[in-house]
Tab-separated table of C-alpha atoms in Angstrom:
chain	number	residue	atom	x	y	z
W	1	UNK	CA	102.019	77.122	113.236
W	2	UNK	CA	102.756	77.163	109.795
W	3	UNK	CA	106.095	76.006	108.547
W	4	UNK	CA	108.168	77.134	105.969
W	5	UNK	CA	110.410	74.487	104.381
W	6	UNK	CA	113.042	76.368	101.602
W	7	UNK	CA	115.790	74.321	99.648
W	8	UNK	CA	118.026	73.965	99.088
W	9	UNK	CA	119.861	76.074	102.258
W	10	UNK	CA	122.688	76.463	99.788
W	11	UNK	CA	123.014	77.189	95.856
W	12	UNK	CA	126.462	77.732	94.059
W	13	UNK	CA	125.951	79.482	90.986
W	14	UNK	CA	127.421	81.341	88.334
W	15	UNK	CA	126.760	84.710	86.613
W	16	UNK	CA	124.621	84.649	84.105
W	17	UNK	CA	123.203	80.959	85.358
W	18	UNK	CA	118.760	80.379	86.026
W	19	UNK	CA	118.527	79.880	89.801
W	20	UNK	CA	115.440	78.429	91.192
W	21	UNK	CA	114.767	78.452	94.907
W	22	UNK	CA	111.770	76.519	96.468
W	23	UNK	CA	109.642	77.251	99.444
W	24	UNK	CA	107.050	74.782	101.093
W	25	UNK	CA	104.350	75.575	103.580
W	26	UNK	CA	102.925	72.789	105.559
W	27	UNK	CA	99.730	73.920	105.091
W	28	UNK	CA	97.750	75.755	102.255
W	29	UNK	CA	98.543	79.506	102.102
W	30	UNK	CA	96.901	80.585	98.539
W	31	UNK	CA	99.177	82.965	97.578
W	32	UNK	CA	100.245	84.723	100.638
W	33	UNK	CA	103.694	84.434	100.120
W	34	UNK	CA	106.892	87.091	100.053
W	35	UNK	CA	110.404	86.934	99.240
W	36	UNK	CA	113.146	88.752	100.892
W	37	UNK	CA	116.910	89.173	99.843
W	38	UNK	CA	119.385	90.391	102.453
W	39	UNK	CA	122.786	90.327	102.102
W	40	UNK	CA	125.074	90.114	104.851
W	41	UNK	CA	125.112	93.327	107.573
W	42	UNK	CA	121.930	94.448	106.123
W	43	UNK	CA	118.228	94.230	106.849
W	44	UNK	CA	116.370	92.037	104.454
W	45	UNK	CA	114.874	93.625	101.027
W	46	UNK	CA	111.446	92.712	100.103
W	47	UNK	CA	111.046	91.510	96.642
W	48	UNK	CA	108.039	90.003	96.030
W	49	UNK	CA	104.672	89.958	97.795
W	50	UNK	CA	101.563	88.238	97.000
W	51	UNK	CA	103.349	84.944	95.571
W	52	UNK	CA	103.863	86.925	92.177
W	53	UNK	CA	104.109	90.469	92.435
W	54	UNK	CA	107.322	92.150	91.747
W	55	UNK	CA	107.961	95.210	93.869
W	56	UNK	CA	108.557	98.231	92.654
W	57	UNK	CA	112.299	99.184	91.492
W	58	UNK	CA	113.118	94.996	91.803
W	59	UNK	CA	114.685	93.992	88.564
W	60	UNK	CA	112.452	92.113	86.166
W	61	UNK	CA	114.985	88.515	86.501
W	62	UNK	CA	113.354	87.989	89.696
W	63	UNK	CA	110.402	86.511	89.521
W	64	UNK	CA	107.748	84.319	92.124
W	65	UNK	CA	105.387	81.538	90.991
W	66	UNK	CA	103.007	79.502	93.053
W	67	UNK	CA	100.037	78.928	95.280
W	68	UNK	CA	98.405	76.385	97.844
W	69	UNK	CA	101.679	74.699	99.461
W	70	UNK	CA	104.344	75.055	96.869
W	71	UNK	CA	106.458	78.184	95.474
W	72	UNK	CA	109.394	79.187	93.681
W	73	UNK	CA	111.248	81.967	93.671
W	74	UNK	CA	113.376	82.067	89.807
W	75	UNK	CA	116.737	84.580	88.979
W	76	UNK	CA	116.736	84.533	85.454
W	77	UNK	CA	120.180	85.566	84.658
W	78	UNK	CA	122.051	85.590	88.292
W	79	UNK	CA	123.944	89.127	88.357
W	80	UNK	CA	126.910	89.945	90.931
W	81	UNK	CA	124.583	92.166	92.984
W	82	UNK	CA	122.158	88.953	93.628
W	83	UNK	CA	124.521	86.703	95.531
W	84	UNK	CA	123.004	86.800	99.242
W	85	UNK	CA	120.557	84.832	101.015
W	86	UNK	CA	117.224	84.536	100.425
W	87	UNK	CA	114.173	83.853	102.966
W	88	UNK	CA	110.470	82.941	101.316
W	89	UNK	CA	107.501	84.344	103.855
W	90	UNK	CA	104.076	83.132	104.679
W	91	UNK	CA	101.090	85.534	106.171
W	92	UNK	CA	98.479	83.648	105.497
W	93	UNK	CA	98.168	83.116	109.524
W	94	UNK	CA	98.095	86.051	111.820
W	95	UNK	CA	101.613	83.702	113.532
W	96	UNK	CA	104.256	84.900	110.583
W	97	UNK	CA	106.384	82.796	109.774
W	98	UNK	CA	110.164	82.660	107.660
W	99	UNK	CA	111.502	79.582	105.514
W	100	UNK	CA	115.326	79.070	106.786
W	101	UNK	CA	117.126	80.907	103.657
W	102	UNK	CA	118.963	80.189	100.936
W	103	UNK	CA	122.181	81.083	100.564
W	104	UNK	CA	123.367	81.598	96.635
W	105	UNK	CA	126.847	81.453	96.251
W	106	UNK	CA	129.594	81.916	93.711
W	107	UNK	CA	130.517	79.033	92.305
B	1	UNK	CA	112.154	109.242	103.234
B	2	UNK	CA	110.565	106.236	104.743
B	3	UNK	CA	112.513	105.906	107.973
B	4	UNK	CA	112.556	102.914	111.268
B	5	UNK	CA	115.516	103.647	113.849
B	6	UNK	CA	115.667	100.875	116.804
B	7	UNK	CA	117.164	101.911	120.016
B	8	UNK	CA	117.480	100.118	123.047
B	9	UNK	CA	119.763	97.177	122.894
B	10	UNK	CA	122.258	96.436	125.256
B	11	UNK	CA	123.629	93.770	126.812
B	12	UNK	CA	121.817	92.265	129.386
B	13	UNK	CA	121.468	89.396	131.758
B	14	UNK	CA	119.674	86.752	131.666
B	15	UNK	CA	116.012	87.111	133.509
B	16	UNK	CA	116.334	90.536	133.385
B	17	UNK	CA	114.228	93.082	130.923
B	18	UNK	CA	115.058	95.621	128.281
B	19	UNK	CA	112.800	97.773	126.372
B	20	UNK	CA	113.400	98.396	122.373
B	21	UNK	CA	111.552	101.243	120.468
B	22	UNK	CA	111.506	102.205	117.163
B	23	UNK	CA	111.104	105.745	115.671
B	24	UNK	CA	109.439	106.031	112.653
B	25	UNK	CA	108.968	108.662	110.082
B	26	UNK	CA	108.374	109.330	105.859
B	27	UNK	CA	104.868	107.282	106.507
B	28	UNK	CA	101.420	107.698	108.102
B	29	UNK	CA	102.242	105.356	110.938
B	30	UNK	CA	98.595	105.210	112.288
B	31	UNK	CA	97.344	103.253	109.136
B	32	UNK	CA	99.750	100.971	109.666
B	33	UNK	CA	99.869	97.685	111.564
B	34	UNK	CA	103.852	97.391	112.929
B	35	UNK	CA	106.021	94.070	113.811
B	36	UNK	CA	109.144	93.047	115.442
B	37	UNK	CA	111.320	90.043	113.637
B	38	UNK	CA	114.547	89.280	115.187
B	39	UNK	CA	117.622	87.406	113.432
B	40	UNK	CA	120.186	85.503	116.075
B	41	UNK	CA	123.643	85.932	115.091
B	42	UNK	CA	124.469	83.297	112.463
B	43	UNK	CA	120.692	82.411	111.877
B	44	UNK	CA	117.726	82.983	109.757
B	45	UNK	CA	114.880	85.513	110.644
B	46	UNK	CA	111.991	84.957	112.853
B	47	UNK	CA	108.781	87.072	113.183
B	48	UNK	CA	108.050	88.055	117.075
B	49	UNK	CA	105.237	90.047	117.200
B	50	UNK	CA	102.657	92.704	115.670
B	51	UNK	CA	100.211	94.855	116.393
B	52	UNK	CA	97.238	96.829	114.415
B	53	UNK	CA	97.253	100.469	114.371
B	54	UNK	CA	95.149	101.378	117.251
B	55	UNK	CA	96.536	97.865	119.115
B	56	UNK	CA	92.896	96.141	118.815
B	57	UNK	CA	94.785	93.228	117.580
B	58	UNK	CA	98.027	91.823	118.461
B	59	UNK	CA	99.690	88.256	118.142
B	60	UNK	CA	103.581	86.837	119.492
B	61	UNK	CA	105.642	84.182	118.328
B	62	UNK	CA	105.149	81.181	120.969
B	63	UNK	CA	108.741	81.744	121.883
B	64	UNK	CA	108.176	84.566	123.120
B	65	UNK	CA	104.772	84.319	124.591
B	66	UNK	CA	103.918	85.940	128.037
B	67	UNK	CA	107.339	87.454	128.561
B	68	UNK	CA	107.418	90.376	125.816
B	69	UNK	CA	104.979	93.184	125.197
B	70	UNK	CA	104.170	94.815	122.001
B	71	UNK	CA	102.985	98.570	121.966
B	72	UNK	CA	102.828	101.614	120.151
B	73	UNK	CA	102.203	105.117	120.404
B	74	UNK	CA	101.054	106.587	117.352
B	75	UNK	CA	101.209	110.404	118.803
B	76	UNK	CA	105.174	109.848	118.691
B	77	UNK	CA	105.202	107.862	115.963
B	78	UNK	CA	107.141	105.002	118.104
B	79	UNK	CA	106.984	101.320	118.485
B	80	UNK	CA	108.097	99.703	121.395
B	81	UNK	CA	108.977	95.550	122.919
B	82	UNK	CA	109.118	95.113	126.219
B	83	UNK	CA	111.358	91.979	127.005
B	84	UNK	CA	110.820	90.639	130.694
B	85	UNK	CA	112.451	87.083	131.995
B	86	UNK	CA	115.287	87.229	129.078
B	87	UNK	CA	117.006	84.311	128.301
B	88	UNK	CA	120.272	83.134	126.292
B	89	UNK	CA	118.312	82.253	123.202
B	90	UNK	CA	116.656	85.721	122.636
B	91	UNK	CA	120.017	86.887	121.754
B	92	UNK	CA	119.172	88.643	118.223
B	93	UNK	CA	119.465	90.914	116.425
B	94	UNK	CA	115.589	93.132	116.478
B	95	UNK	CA	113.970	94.207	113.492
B	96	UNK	CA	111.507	96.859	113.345
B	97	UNK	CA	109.489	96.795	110.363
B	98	UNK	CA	106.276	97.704	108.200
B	99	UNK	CA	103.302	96.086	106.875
B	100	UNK	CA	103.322	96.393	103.468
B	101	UNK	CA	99.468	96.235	102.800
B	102	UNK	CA	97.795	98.530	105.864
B	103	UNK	CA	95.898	96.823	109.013
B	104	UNK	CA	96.450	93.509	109.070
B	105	UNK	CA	98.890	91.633	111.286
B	106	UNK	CA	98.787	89.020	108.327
B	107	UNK	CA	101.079	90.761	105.831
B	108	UNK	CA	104.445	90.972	104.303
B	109	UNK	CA	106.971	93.472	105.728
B	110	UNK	CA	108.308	96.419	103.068
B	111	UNK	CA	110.495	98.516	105.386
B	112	UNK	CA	112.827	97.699	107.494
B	113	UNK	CA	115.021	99.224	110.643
B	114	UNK	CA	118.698	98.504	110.655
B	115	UNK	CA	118.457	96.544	114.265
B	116	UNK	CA	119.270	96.742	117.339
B	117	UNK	CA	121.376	94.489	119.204
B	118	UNK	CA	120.205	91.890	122.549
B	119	UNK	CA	123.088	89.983	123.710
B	120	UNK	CA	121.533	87.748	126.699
B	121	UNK	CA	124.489	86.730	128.465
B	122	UNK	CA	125.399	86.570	132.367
């Protein structure tokens, strides 16, 4: 299997503040990589697919970078609505697999 | 409106089985392949199992290999998991979801059920 290391597990942070989170696959993926917010009681949002590609109606300070083993997952200006936890993806094998989260707080 | 609705959990004891479905609707279901990803309470998410559109092609987590059953019914528009020999650590919360792209079990998931509840407990 594939496995999908994320750090960190927790981020305190600040409105207004650049977040990067990180996701590593232990083997090469290209860019078969999503991102998924879900905040607690809810099912998780997908945000990007594809390593890159914002879905539609996502706002434009998320962004996804990355290919091969290594990806990041950037908040350019961290609003109230994006404090919740955040899981990175792979399906480049047919056995699917979830990095742990990462939880943003408020700092 | 794009639509998944999981029924089916309950509590149940351990070695025992359950069956979960899912209702879908808002979508062509048939060109769709469909998954299951459950979240333990607490925990992160993990994928369990897909299956293509006309079931050609269907995969399982490891954890859950040779006790659960993935099918579908595209006439009804329904997904179902059969769960045989439970145990205490399939507790979760079940996820029915989509694939975003079409056919593949390889894919990302873009809509999502609200769960269903397993509790696994004697």
């Amino acid at each position: 299997d594939i496995q999908m290391t994320q750090s960190p597990s927790t981020l305190s942070a600040s409105v207004g503040d650049r977040v990067t989170i990180t996701c590593r696959a232990s083997h090469i993926i290209n860019s078969w990589l999503a991102w998924y917010q879900q905040k607690p009681g809810k099912a998780p949002k997908l945000l990007i697919s594809k390593a890159s590609k914002l879905e539609s109606g996502v706002p434009s300070r998320f962004s996804g970078s990355g290919s091969g083993t290594e990806f990041t997952l950037n908040i350019s200006s961290l609003q109230p609505d994006d404090f919740a936890t955040y899981y990175c993806q792979q399906y480049n094998s047919y056995l699917l697999t979830f990095g742990g989260g990462t939880k943003v707080e408020i700092k | 409106e794009v639509e998944l609705v999981e029924s089916g959990g309950t509590l149940v004891q351990p070695g025992r089985s359950l069956r979960l479905s899912c209702a879908a609707s808002g979508f062509s279901f048939e060109d769709y392949a469909m998954h299951w990803v459950r979240q333990a309470p607490g925990k992160g998410l993990e994928w369990v199992s897909g299956i293509t559109w006309n079931s050609g092609n269907i995969a399982y987590a490891d954890s859950v290999k040779g006790r659960f059953t993935i099918s579908r019914d595209n006439a009804k528009n329904s997904l179902y998991l059969q769960m045989n020999s439970l145990r205490a650590e399939d507790t979760a919360l079940y996820y029915c979801v989509k694939g975003l792209m079409g056919n593949n079990i390889n894919d990302a998931f873009d809509i999502w059920g609200q769960g269903t509840m397993v509790p696994v407990s004697s």
